[in-house]
Tab-separated table of C-alpha atoms in Angstrom:
chain	number	residue	atom	x	y	z
A	1	UNK	CA	-0.211	-0.111	-0.036
A	2	UNK	CA	1.318	3.284	-0.993
A	3	UNK	CA	1.628	5.969	1.755
A	4	UNK	CA	0.414	8.850	2.361
A	5	UNK	CA	2.394	10.019	4.721
A	6	UNK	CA	5.353	12.812	4.242
A	7	UNK	CA	8.470	12.543	7.497
A	8	UNK	CA	10.973	15.359	8.526
A	9	UNK	CA	14.392	13.800	7.549
A	10	UNK	CA	15.462	11.008	10.010
A	11	UNK	CA	18.088	9.639	11.036
A	12	UNK	CA	19.646	7.779	14.026
A	13	UNK	CA	18.635	4.134	14.734
A	14	UNK	CA	16.510	1.822	17.329
A	15	UNK	CA	16.390	-1.648	19.269
A	16	UNK	CA	13.217	-3.708	19.907
A	17	UNK	CA	13.614	-5.912	22.356
A	18	UNK	CA	11.539	-8.243	24.004
A	19	UNK	CA	10.948	-9.297	27.245
A	20	UNK	CA	10.956	-13.336	26.293
A	21	UNK	CA	12.068	-15.530	23.206
A	22	UNK	CA	9.014	-14.891	20.065
A	23	UNK	CA	7.802	-12.009	21.631
A	24	UNK	CA	7.805	-10.385	18.387
A	25	UNK	CA	11.146	-9.190	18.108
A	26	UNK	CA	11.749	-9.988	14.772
A	27	UNK	CA	8.001	-9.174	13.451
A	28	UNK	CA	8.424	-5.959	14.623
A	29	UNK	CA	11.011	-4.667	12.893
A	30	UNK	CA	10.288	-7.075	9.822
A	31	UNK	CA	6.867	-4.087	9.900
A	32	UNK	CA	8.948	-0.761	10.860
A	33	UNK	CA	11.162	-1.527	8.071
A	34	UNK	CA	9.004	-1.752	6.074
A	35	UNK	CA	6.915	1.256	7.865
A	36	UNK	CA	10.051	3.259	7.132
A	37	UNK	CA	10.914	2.475	3.263
A	38	UNK	CA	7.190	2.903	2.352
A	39	UNK	CA	7.620	7.232	3.720
A	40	UNK	CA	11.227	7.278	1.722
A	41	UNK	CA	13.645	6.922	4.679
A	42	UNK	CA	16.879	4.556	3.614
A	43	UNK	CA	16.354	2.116	6.309
A	44	UNK	CA	18.210	-1.797	6.816
A	45	UNK	CA	17.924	-4.172	9.682
A	46	UNK	CA	20.339	-5.622	12.383
A	47	UNK	CA	20.621	-8.353	14.915
A	48	UNK	CA	24.528	-8.765	16.914
A	49	UNK	CA	23.767	-11.903	17.246
A	50	UNK	CA	21.202	-13.924	16.865
A	51	UNK	CA	21.158	-17.975	17.294
A	52	UNK	CA	19.441	-20.505	14.625
A	53	UNK	CA	19.354	-22.577	12.017
A	54	UNK	CA	16.978	-21.511	9.507
A	55	UNK	CA	19.241	-19.632	7.638
A	56	UNK	CA	19.810	-17.817	3.844
A	57	UNK	CA	23.322	-16.915	1.513
A	58	UNK	CA	23.705	-13.631	0.830
A	59	UNK	CA	24.814	-13.129	-2.206
A	60	UNK	CA	28.261	-12.340	-1.254
A	61	UNK	CA	28.279	-16.429	-0.397
A	62	UNK	CA	28.602	-15.526	3.653
A	63	UNK	CA	24.700	-16.719	5.712
A	64	UNK	CA	22.582	-14.801	8.073
A	65	UNK	CA	19.425	-15.510	9.486
A	66	UNK	CA	16.279	-16.097	7.584
A	67	UNK	CA	14.515	-13.516	10.155
A	68	UNK	CA	17.482	-10.773	9.066
A	69	UNK	CA	16.638	-11.657	5.637
A	70	UNK	CA	13.019	-11.285	5.301
A	71	UNK	CA	14.076	-7.787	7.207
A	72	UNK	CA	16.518	-7.526	4.562
A	73	UNK	CA	13.266	-7.950	1.775
A	74	UNK	CA	10.609	-5.553	3.886
A	75	UNK	CA	13.189	-3.292	3.511
A	76	UNK	CA	13.996	-3.675	-0.168
A	77	UNK	CA	17.674	-4.413	-0.014
A	78	UNK	CA	20.059	-7.444	-1.459
A	79	UNK	CA	20.894	-9.853	1.569
A	80	UNK	CA	23.945	-8.077	3.366
A	81	UNK	CA	26.575	-10.291	6.200
A	82	UNK	CA	26.015	-7.197	8.042
A	83	UNK	CA	22.246	-7.420	8.531
A	84	UNK	CA	24.046	-10.297	11.111
A	85	UNK	CA	27.861	-10.712	11.165
A	86	UNK	CA	27.189	-13.539	14.620
A	87	UNK	CA	24.888	-15.969	13.710
A	88	UNK	CA	25.177	-18.771	16.229
A	89	UNK	CA	23.973	-22.290	15.264
A	90	UNK	CA	23.910	-24.847	17.805
A	91	UNK	CA	24.853	-28.623	17.565
A	92	UNK	CA	24.124	-30.276	19.363
A	93	UNK	CA	22.824	-29.251	23.273
A	94	UNK	CA	26.206	-27.528	23.981
A	95	UNK	CA	28.008	-26.853	21.065
A	96	UNK	CA	27.833	-23.908	18.835
A	97	UNK	CA	29.301	-23.286	15.201
A	98	UNK	CA	29.862	-19.509	15.738
A	99	UNK	CA	29.133	-18.025	11.941
A	100	UNK	CA	31.333	-14.444	11.974
A	101	UNK	CA	30.660	-11.977	8.853
A	102	UNK	CA	28.661	-14.873	7.441
A	103	UNK	CA	31.461	-17.373	7.503
A	104	UNK	CA	31.759	-20.378	9.821
A	105	UNK	CA	34.791	-19.709	11.810
A	106	UNK	CA	34.313	-21.242	15.802
A	107	UNK	CA	32.915	-23.621	17.889
A	108	UNK	CA	32.067	-23.266	21.498
A	109	UNK	CA	30.652	-25.179	23.682
A	110	UNK	CA	28.684	-24.276	27.171
A	111	UNK	CA	31.448	-23.108	29.208
A	112	UNK	CA	33.072	-21.157	26.414
A	113	UNK	CA	30.319	-19.313	25.622
A	114	UNK	CA	31.167	-16.232	27.546
A	115	UNK	CA	33.959	-15.742	24.909
A	116	UNK	CA	31.731	-14.633	22.808
A	117	UNK	CA	32.169	-10.914	23.593
A	118	UNK	CA	35.600	-11.784	23.219
A	119	UNK	CA	35.356	-13.182	20.026
A	120	UNK	CA	33.207	-11.405	18.028
A	121	UNK	CA	31.750	-8.101	19.479
A	122	UNK	CA	34.514	-6.330	17.000
A	123	UNK	CA	33.047	-7.481	13.899
A	124	UNK	CA	29.159	-6.226	15.272
A	125	UNK	CA	30.523	-3.116	16.439
A	126	UNK	CA	32.156	-2.969	12.617
A	127	UNK	CA	29.139	-3.667	11.134
A	128	UNK	CA	26.935	-1.404	12.035
A	129	UNK	CA	28.909	1.375	11.895
A	130	UNK	CA	28.899	0.143	8.195
A	131	UNK	CA	25.663	0.132	8.695
A	132	UNK	CA	24.781	3.473	9.695
A	133	UNK	CA	26.359	5.687	7.459
A	134	UNK	CA	25.300	3.341	4.183
A	135	UNK	CA	20.758	4.608	5.265
A	136	UNK	CA	20.019	7.076	7.090
A	137	UNK	CA	18.297	3.765	10.173
A	138	UNK	CA	18.459	1.052	11.486
A	139	UNK	CA	16.433	-0.953	13.063
A	140	UNK	CA	17.738	-3.374	15.857
A	141	UNK	CA	16.281	-7.062	16.905
A	142	UNK	CA	17.537	-8.616	20.152
A	143	UNK	CA	17.988	-11.542	20.978
A	144	UNK	CA	15.567	-13.313	23.694
A	145	UNK	CA	15.793	-11.087	27.018
A	146	UNK	CA	17.726	-8.317	27.871
A	147	UNK	CA	16.498	-10.210	32.289
A	148	UNK	CA	19.422	-12.916	31.871
A	149	UNK	CA	20.827	-11.920	34.450
A	150	UNK	CA	23.736	-14.760	34.035
A	151	UNK	CA	24.476	-13.530	30.692
A	152	UNK	CA	24.473	-10.330	30.900
A	153	UNK	CA	28.681	-9.884	32.064
A	154	UNK	CA	29.591	-11.085	28.039
A	155	UNK	CA	26.163	-9.289	26.300
A	156	UNK	CA	26.907	-8.809	22.563
A	157	UNK	CA	23.078	-8.760	21.928
A	158	UNK	CA	20.443	-6.831	23.944
A	159	UNK	CA	21.719	-4.130	26.341
A	160	UNK	CA	25.642	-4.360	25.962
A	161	UNK	CA	25.040	-4.263	22.574
A	162	UNK	CA	22.524	-0.749	22.511
A	163	UNK	CA	24.291	0.757	25.370
A	164	UNK	CA	27.691	0.615	23.534
A	165	UNK	CA	26.167	2.423	20.615
A	166	UNK	CA	23.766	4.395	22.094
A	167	UNK	CA	20.517	3.389	21.144
A	168	UNK	CA	17.188	3.954	22.842
A	169	UNK	CA	15.270	0.847	22.358
A	170	UNK	CA	11.373	0.139	22.630
A	171	UNK	CA	10.460	-3.431	24.488
A	172	UNK	CA	7.701	-6.021	23.207
A	173	UNK	CA	5.754	-8.263	24.952
A	174	UNK	CA	2.628	-10.485	23.945
A	175	UNK	CA	-0.541	-10.341	25.924
A	176	UNK	CA	-1.425	-13.437	24.732
A	177	UNK	CA	1.086	-15.160	27.412
A	178	UNK	CA	-0.518	-13.832	30.055
A	179	UNK	CA	0.912	-11.379	33.115
A	180	UNK	CA	2.284	-8.764	29.900
A	181	UNK	CA	2.201	-5.717	32.972
A	182	UNK	CA	4.971	-7.513	34.981
A	183	UNK	CA	7.100	-9.183	31.509
A	184	UNK	CA	7.922	-5.877	31.270
A	185	UNK	CA	8.207	-4.079	34.388
A	186	UNK	CA	9.925	-6.633	35.720
A	187	UNK	CA	12.351	-6.731	32.744
A	188	UNK	CA	12.728	-3.087	33.148
A	189	UNK	CA	13.700	-2.589	37.285
A	190	UNK	CA	15.716	-6.195	36.635
A	191	UNK	CA	17.758	-3.708	34.234
A	192	UNK	CA	21.158	-1.176	35.659
A	193	UNK	CA	19.516	2.647	36.323
A	194	UNK	CA	21.401	3.626	32.657
A	195	UNK	CA	19.964	0.965	30.866
A	196	UNK	CA	16.443	1.396	32.208
A	197	UNK	CA	16.440	4.658	31.160
A	198	UNK	CA	17.653	3.496	27.143
A	199	UNK	CA	13.617	1.604	27.138
A	200	UNK	CA	11.713	4.478	25.571
A	201	UNK	CA	8.428	2.667	25.662
A	202	UNK	CA	6.354	-0.610	25.785
A	203	UNK	CA	4.534	-2.205	22.875
A	204	UNK	CA	2.566	-4.530	23.400
A	205	UNK	CA	1.766	-7.494	21.063
A	206	UNK	CA	-1.449	-10.219	20.499
A	207	UNK	CA	-3.928	-8.356	22.284
A	208	UNK	CA	-7.494	-9.889	21.561
A	209	UNK	CA	-10.473	-8.359	22.525
A	210	UNK	CA	-11.908	-4.294	22.834
A	211	UNK	CA	-8.518	-2.633	23.744
A	212	UNK	CA	-10.588	-0.420	26.654
A	213	UNK	CA	-11.554	-3.385	28.937
A	214	UNK	CA	-7.011	-3.031	28.751
A	215	UNK	CA	-6.895	0.366	29.243
A	216	UNK	CA	-7.171	0.518	33.345
A	217	UNK	CA	-4.042	-1.947	32.675
A	218	UNK	CA	-1.994	0.662	30.497
A	219	UNK	CA	-2.856	3.922	32.339
A	220	UNK	CA	-1.347	1.898	35.296
A	221	UNK	CA	1.628	0.614	33.342
A	222	UNK	CA	2.807	4.104	32.312
A	223	UNK	CA	1.697	5.158	35.556
A	224	UNK	CA	3.985	2.938	37.772
A	225	UNK	CA	6.937	3.124	34.538
A	226	UNK	CA	6.327	7.032	33.945
A	227	UNK	CA	7.227	5.477	29.988
A	228	UNK	CA	5.047	5.744	27.570
A	229	UNK	CA	2.446	2.595	25.870
A	230	UNK	CA	3.609	3.427	22.321
A	231	UNK	CA	0.792	0.767	20.625
A	232	UNK	CA	-0.598	-2.775	20.618
A	233	UNK	CA	-0.525	-4.969	17.894
A	234	UNK	CA	-3.961	-6.959	17.292
A	235	UNK	CA	-3.585	-10.707	17.343
A	236	UNK	CA	-3.019	-11.106	13.610
A	237	UNK	CA	-5.064	-13.851	11.798
A	238	UNK	CA	-3.433	-16.618	9.811
A	239	UNK	CA	0.001	-15.025	9.626
A	240	UNK	CA	2.197	-16.224	6.521
A	241	UNK	CA	5.655	-15.552	6.870
A	242	UNK	CA	8.625	-17.456	7.544
A	243	UNK	CA	9.081	-19.030	11.016
A	244	UNK	CA	13.014	-17.798	12.456
A	245	UNK	CA	13.831	-20.803	14.575
A	246	UNK	CA	11.075	-22.618	15.172
A	247	UNK	CA	8.211	-24.910	13.113
A	248	UNK	CA	5.077	-22.256	12.789
A	249	UNK	CA	2.955	-24.536	14.773
A	250	UNK	CA	-0.121	-22.296	14.274
A	251	UNK	CA	0.293	-23.207	10.216
A	252	UNK	CA	0.990	-26.933	11.232
A	253	UNK	CA	-2.372	-27.425	12.878
A	254	UNK	CA	-4.421	-24.999	10.405
A	255	UNK	CA	-2.644	-27.419	7.190
A	256	UNK	CA	-3.630	-30.347	9.443
A	257	UNK	CA	-7.119	-29.397	10.134
A	258	UNK	CA	-8.343	-28.145	6.249
A	259	UNK	CA	-11.696	-30.044	5.884
A	260	UNK	CA	-11.282	-33.010	4.009
A	261	UNK	CA	-10.271	-33.603	0.516
A	262	UNK	CA	-8.431	-35.735	-1.774
A	263	UNK	CA	-4.904	-34.329	-1.553
A	264	UNK	CA	-1.440	-35.122	-0.786
A	265	UNK	CA	0.102	-36.668	2.264
A	266	UNK	CA	3.679	-35.615	2.833
A	267	UNK	CA	5.329	-36.369	6.490
A	268	UNK	CA	8.392	-35.243	7.532
A	269	UNK	CA	10.277	-36.795	10.620
A	270	UNK	CA	11.604	-34.418	12.868
A	271	UNK	CA	15.124	-34.363	13.814
A	272	UNK	CA	16.606	-32.989	16.997
A	273	UNK	CA	18.444	-30.569	14.355
A	274	UNK	CA	16.663	-30.601	11.938
A	275	UNK	CA	17.742	-27.240	9.883
A	276	UNK	CA	16.205	-24.740	7.144
A	277	UNK	CA	12.260	-26.649	8.148
A	278	UNK	CA	11.119	-23.261	6.187
A	279	UNK	CA	11.878	-25.506	3.402
A	280	UNK	CA	8.900	-26.843	3.809
A	281	UNK	CA	6.414	-23.961	5.300
A	282	UNK	CA	5.285	-22.487	1.444
A	283	UNK	CA	3.980	-26.518	1.906
A	284	UNK	CA	1.513	-25.502	5.178
A	285	UNK	CA	0.197	-23.659	2.653
A	286	UNK	CA	-1.155	-25.351	-0.088
A	287	UNK	CA	-4.731	-26.856	-0.246
A	288	UNK	CA	-4.215	-29.809	-2.344
A	289	UNK	CA	-1.600	-31.277	0.507
A	290	UNK	CA	-1.847	-32.277	4.524
A	291	UNK	CA	1.553	-32.132	5.602
A	292	UNK	CA	2.569	-33.542	8.478
A	293	UNK	CA	5.897	-32.924	10.991
A	294	UNK	CA	6.066	-36.290	12.873
A	295	UNK	CA	7.982	-36.186	16.383
A	296	UNK	CA	9.674	-38.646	18.402
A	297	UNK	CA	7.529	-42.724	18.597
A	298	UNK	CA	5.201	-41.032	15.545
A	299	UNK	CA	4.386	-42.748	12.507
A	300	UNK	CA	5.080	-41.804	9.029
A	301	UNK	CA	2.557	-44.157	7.967
A	302	UNK	CA	0.102	-43.624	5.183
A	303	UNK	CA	1.873	-40.672	3.644
A	304	UNK	CA	2.388	-40.663	-0.116
A	305	UNK	CA	6.196	-38.690	-0.328
A	306	UNK	CA	8.833	-39.088	3.111
A	307	UNK	CA	10.852	-35.932	3.181
A	308	UNK	CA	14.218	-36.489	5.169
A	309	UNK	CA	14.529	-32.326	5.955
A	310	UNK	CA	18.081	-30.652	6.553
A	311	UNK	CA	20.918	-30.861	10.016
A	312	UNK	CA	22.838	-29.556	11.622
A	313	UNK	CA	24.617	-32.697	12.306
A	314	UNK	CA	23.849	-35.451	9.422
A	315	UNK	CA	25.403	-38.566	11.489
A	316	UNK	CA	23.832	-37.922	14.938
A	317	UNK	CA	20.404	-36.831	13.273
A	318	UNK	CA	21.111	-40.052	10.823
A	319	UNK	CA	21.687	-42.748	14.102
A	320	UNK	CA	18.182	-40.161	15.540
A	321	UNK	CA	16.428	-42.042	12.368
A	322	UNK	CA	16.982	-45.573	12.482
A	323	UNK	CA	16.301	-45.006	17.073
A	324	UNK	CA	13.260	-44.087	16.015
A	325	UNK	CA	12.893	-46.692	13.776
A	326	UNK	CA	12.083	-44.206	10.457
A	327	UNK	CA	14.522	-45.844	8.699
A	328	UNK	CA	12.300	-49.674	8.474
A	329	UNK	CA	9.431	-46.450	7.897
A	330	UNK	CA	10.545	-44.906	5.012
A	331	UNK	CA	11.220	-49.165	3.678
A	332	UNK	CA	8.212	-50.221	4.048
A	333	UNK	CA	6.559	-46.955	2.351
A	334	UNK	CA	8.768	-47.058	-0.389
A	335	UNK	CA	8.047	-51.344	-0.976
A	336	UNK	CA	3.862	-50.420	-1.164
A	337	UNK	CA	4.898	-47.485	-3.862
A	338	UNK	CA	5.228	-44.402	-1.922
A	339	UNK	CA	7.903	-41.893	-2.290
A	340	UNK	CA	11.052	-40.442	-0.600
A	341	UNK	CA	12.923	-37.019	-0.559
A	342	UNK	CA	15.925	-35.662	0.623
A	343	UNK	CA	17.415	-32.136	1.014
A	344	UNK	CA	20.491	-31.091	2.142
A	345	UNK	CA	20.818	-33.312	4.724
A	346	UNK	CA	18.457	-35.691	4.333
A	347	UNK	CA	20.027	-36.662	1.316
A	348	UNK	CA	22.919	-37.022	2.507
A	349	UNK	CA	21.410	-39.606	4.174
A	350	UNK	CA	19.883	-41.525	1.523
A	351	UNK	CA	23.356	-42.464	0.551
A	352	UNK	CA	25.530	-45.490	1.282
A	353	UNK	CA	27.780	-43.899	3.641
A	354	UNK	CA	28.870	-40.853	5.502
A	355	UNK	CA	32.357	-39.987	6.256
A	356	UNK	CA	33.967	-37.382	7.629
A	357	UNK	CA	37.509	-37.814	8.745
A	358	UNK	CA	37.892	-33.888	9.153
A	359	UNK	CA	36.017	-34.616	12.679
A	360	UNK	CA	33.424	-31.882	11.534
A	361	UNK	CA	30.276	-33.286	13.971
A	362	UNK	CA	32.232	-34.293	16.600
A	363	UNK	CA	34.647	-38.318	16.944
A	364	UNK	CA	32.175	-40.928	14.878
A	365	UNK	CA	34.650	-41.059	11.556
A	366	UNK	CA	31.722	-42.621	9.924
A	367	UNK	CA	28.164	-43.703	9.256
A	368	UNK	CA	26.446	-46.002	6.705
A	369	UNK	CA	23.887	-43.516	5.425
A	370	UNK	CA	19.911	-45.565	4.616
A	371	UNK	CA	20.934	-46.977	0.640
A	372	UNK	CA	18.321	-46.226	-1.475
A	373	UNK	CA	20.599	-43.542	-3.362
A	374	UNK	CA	23.996	-44.744	-5.248
A	375	UNK	CA	26.190	-41.994	-3.672
A	376	UNK	CA	28.137	-41.290	-0.366
A	377	UNK	CA	29.374	-37.828	1.266
A	378	UNK	CA	32.013	-36.786	2.873
A	379	UNK	CA	31.693	-34.174	5.121
A	380	UNK	CA	34.209	-31.263	4.639
A	381	UNK	CA	35.216	-28.352	7.461
A	382	UNK	CA	34.861	-26.207	4.417
A	383	UNK	CA	31.158	-24.604	4.126
A	384	UNK	CA	29.310	-24.809	0.578
A	385	UNK	CA	26.793	-21.346	0.828
A	386	UNK	CA	25.017	-20.730	-2.399
A	387	UNK	CA	22.977	-19.536	-4.358
A	388	UNK	CA	20.913	-20.841	-7.852
A	389	UNK	CA	19.385	-21.620	-10.467
A	390	UNK	CA	18.251	-24.251	-13.032
A	391	UNK	CA	15.340	-26.364	-15.035
A	392	UNK	CA	15.225	-29.567	-13.224
A	393	UNK	CA	16.102	-32.540	-14.641
A	394	UNK	CA	12.917	-34.554	-15.403
A	395	UNK	CA	10.776	-31.809	-16.430
A	396	UNK	CA	12.535	-29.009	-17.942
A	397	UNK	CA	11.154	-26.594	-15.002
A	398	UNK	CA	12.543	-23.921	-13.013
A	399	UNK	CA	14.175	-24.684	-9.847
A	400	UNK	CA	15.302	-21.823	-8.046
A	401	UNK	CA	16.740	-21.473	-4.199
A	402	UNK	CA	19.948	-21.940	-1.775
A	403	UNK	CA	23.206	-24.330	-0.670
A	404	UNK	CA	23.867	-24.732	2.783
A	405	UNK	CA	26.336	-27.409	3.288
A	406	UNK	CA	29.920	-29.255	4.602
A	407	UNK	CA	29.607	-32.667	2.632
A	408	UNK	CA	30.701	-33.570	-1.095
A	409	UNK	CA	28.661	-35.850	-2.860
A	410	UNK	CA	30.259	-38.325	-5.450
A	411	UNK	CA	29.012	-41.697	-6.302
A	412	UNK	CA	27.487	-43.432	-9.817
A	413	UNK	CA	24.112	-41.993	-9.196
A	414	UNK	CA	24.328	-38.460	-9.252
A	415	UNK	CA	25.329	-39.666	-12.974
A	416	UNK	CA	21.069	-39.012	-12.783
A	417	UNK	CA	20.855	-35.624	-11.382
A	418	UNK	CA	18.160	-33.938	-9.596
A	419	UNK	CA	18.277	-30.405	-11.662
A	420	UNK	CA	21.831	-28.163	-13.575
A	421	UNK	CA	22.006	-24.857	-11.251
A	422	UNK	CA	23.681	-22.325	-12.018
A	423	UNK	CA	24.710	-19.987	-8.626
A	424	UNK	CA	25.889	-16.502	-7.991
A	425	UNK	CA	29.420	-16.753	-10.218
A	426	UNK	CA	27.950	-18.295	-13.467
A	427	UNK	CA	29.230	-21.631	-12.416
A	428	UNK	CA	27.328	-24.168	-14.270
A	429	UNK	CA	26.909	-27.855	-11.889
A	430	UNK	CA	24.432	-31.234	-11.527
A	431	UNK	CA	23.769	-31.767	-8.233
A	432	UNK	CA	21.844	-34.876	-6.990
A	433	UNK	CA	20.171	-37.920	-6.911
A	434	UNK	CA	17.427	-39.927	-8.466
A	435	UNK	CA	17.342	-44.025	-7.607
A	436	UNK	CA	16.896	-46.385	-10.669
A	437	UNK	CA	13.010	-46.784	-10.578
A	438	UNK	CA	12.284	-42.829	-9.591
A	439	UNK	CA	10.713	-43.834	-6.116
A	440	UNK	CA	13.984	-41.261	-4.402
A	441	UNK	CA	15.039	-38.169	-4.863
A	442	UNK	CA	18.605	-36.234	-3.371
A	443	UNK	CA	19.386	-32.374	-3.668
A	444	UNK	CA	21.436	-29.219	-2.157
A	445	UNK	CA	18.685	-26.875	-2.817
A	446	UNK	CA	16.960	-24.993	-0.269
A	447	UNK	CA	14.190	-23.457	-0.697
A	448	UNK	CA	12.519	-25.708	-3.612
A	449	UNK	CA	9.088	-24.961	-2.480
A	450	UNK	CA	9.415	-21.089	-2.542
A	451	UNK	CA	9.031	-21.465	-6.591
A	452	UNK	CA	6.032	-22.988	-8.075
A	453	UNK	CA	7.376	-25.264	-11.603
A	454	UNK	CA	9.297	-26.738	-8.721
A	455	UNK	CA	7.108	-27.033	-7.045
A	456	UNK	CA	4.798	-28.713	-8.979
A	457	UNK	CA	6.910	-30.948	-10.347
A	458	UNK	CA	7.052	-31.966	-7.251
A	459	UNK	CA	3.357	-32.934	-6.646
A	460	UNK	CA	2.933	-34.541	-10.372
A	461	UNK	CA	5.858	-36.877	-10.064
A	462	UNK	CA	4.290	-37.775	-5.822
A	463	UNK	CA	0.378	-37.856	-6.725
A	464	UNK	CA	0.237	-38.515	-11.474
A	465	UNK	CA	-0.881	-35.671	-11.416
A	466	UNK	CA	-0.697	-32.421	-12.189
A	467	UNK	CA	-1.673	-29.387	-10.178
A	468	UNK	CA	-0.608	-25.747	-9.556
A	469	UNK	CA	1.596	-23.876	-6.852
A	470	UNK	CA	1.080	-20.444	-5.008
A	471	UNK	CA	3.779	-17.762	-5.350
A	472	UNK	CA	5.364	-18.024	-1.974
A	473	UNK	CA	7.724	-15.190	-2.748
A	474	UNK	CA	5.164	-13.057	-3.789
A	475	UNK	CA	2.495	-14.059	-0.515
A	476	UNK	CA	5.759	-13.023	1.404
A	477	UNK	CA	5.384	-9.323	0.444
A	478	UNK	CA	1.556	-9.511	0.465
A	479	UNK	CA	2.451	-10.380	3.633
A	480	UNK	CA	4.573	-7.893	4.560
A	481	UNK	CA	2.191	-5.674	3.279
A	482	UNK	CA	-0.451	-6.379	5.854
A	483	UNK	CA	1.231	-6.376	9.289
A	484	UNK	CA	3.285	-2.931	7.680
A	485	UNK	CA	-0.371	-1.453	7.533
A	486	UNK	CA	-1.774	-3.433	11.479
A	487	UNK	CA	1.501	-1.742	12.617
A	488	UNK	CA	1.179	1.073	11.982
A	489	UNK	CA	-2.510	1.503	12.560
A	490	UNK	CA	-1.531	0.607	15.919
A	491	UNK	CA	1.002	1.937	17.131
A	492	UNK	CA	2.120	5.978	17.333
A	493	UNK	CA	4.675	6.131	14.823
A	494	UNK	CA	4.628	10.635	15.381
A	495	UNK	CA	5.767	9.312	19.112
A	496	UNK	CA	8.128	6.330	16.861
A	497	UNK	CA	10.310	8.574	14.851
A	498	UNK	CA	10.896	10.754	18.747
A	499	UNK	CA	12.846	7.838	19.767
A	500	UNK	CA	15.011	7.123	16.811
A	501	UNK	CA	18.832	8.920	17.621
């Protein structure tokens, strides 16, 4: 929607922090970025430090969190590693890969996590400074909550960053969880005096009902804290945007509960280190698909297609797959004529073996694969990061997506590739494999279902019948516009612009 407002020049930054994880920070930054862009203000997103297994590839071959990729889209900007200079990708309960300026540089275990400030903070400050010099406004997203007292000493993601660069803060809280006034005032009260002063106002997220019933609480909050409530945001139904990290359970339930009809049943086993499960979110929107995420002890039977997803720890997740009996269920599924697709780590699992001579993932140096494709994979320390496009081998349909993987696959199965690709440097090559009987396919390309031609090909491969798929990119753009409209209606934007400095 074209914006009718005219604004005086605005320069500076604003940081959105939350009282909890999933309070609405990412979506708020996305909406504010689009609102400012519509007002003719050059704006960029920034998250000092992100922890997520969903990531995106920048044009220069770096890696950032998917939330910052969505926020960059709201700004109308190509992806840059400066938008998220530090990305932590957990590969176990106790260890995380550290990605700085788009490249993996280290691993930290829980005992050494305090080293992150020494390792990364200078890079964070340098990236932020580059953005400030290039754009009028930088909208910054915090991580988790600023009131995590155990993390305060080495914080680079919340008040530690805001204090270092003198950035004003607004604090958002999710009223749908309950206890919103305690969350807001408790968070402020835990902070140091200078940090309390840095918070310039509150946003209340996911409110349902009549605002008059909340007014007494708002009046109390403003009187008690001496800080304004800058907006009360409604609960947005049917929101269709990429999940930052966890599986979008609301969309999942909505998809499962659609009225009975003839639909393709797709099941995805949820692995402990599942990565880039945003690959499958377009399927949650497809009226002809039932998509079910199957957790521990679950049942893969009844599926037309089983998809093995990406993984941050392929060998450990393959062992988990076997522990749950999913391997036996997959073999039974194939005997009855079902189809199997492996994406990235899932593709590696479908092969004959996975070797890890450099111990990239840990102490296991070799694992037997599921043996469904005639390929073998050697894990490597150097990560492949590419944006790609091309055509599908069997149909000529277009494919577009990205690669994020630590592995090189070889074997006779690659002679029947899934697709032919060109990367951002202009290099052409084939990718993936298709089994001799045509029941199993694997690829390193993420984002398969974002693009209608690829989605339609895969669904026709499964069902035998042609169909149509919505353009996920166009849907994403409409959703960004929708949330920007809603936020602009419910936030005091004049007050917010006054806060930016």
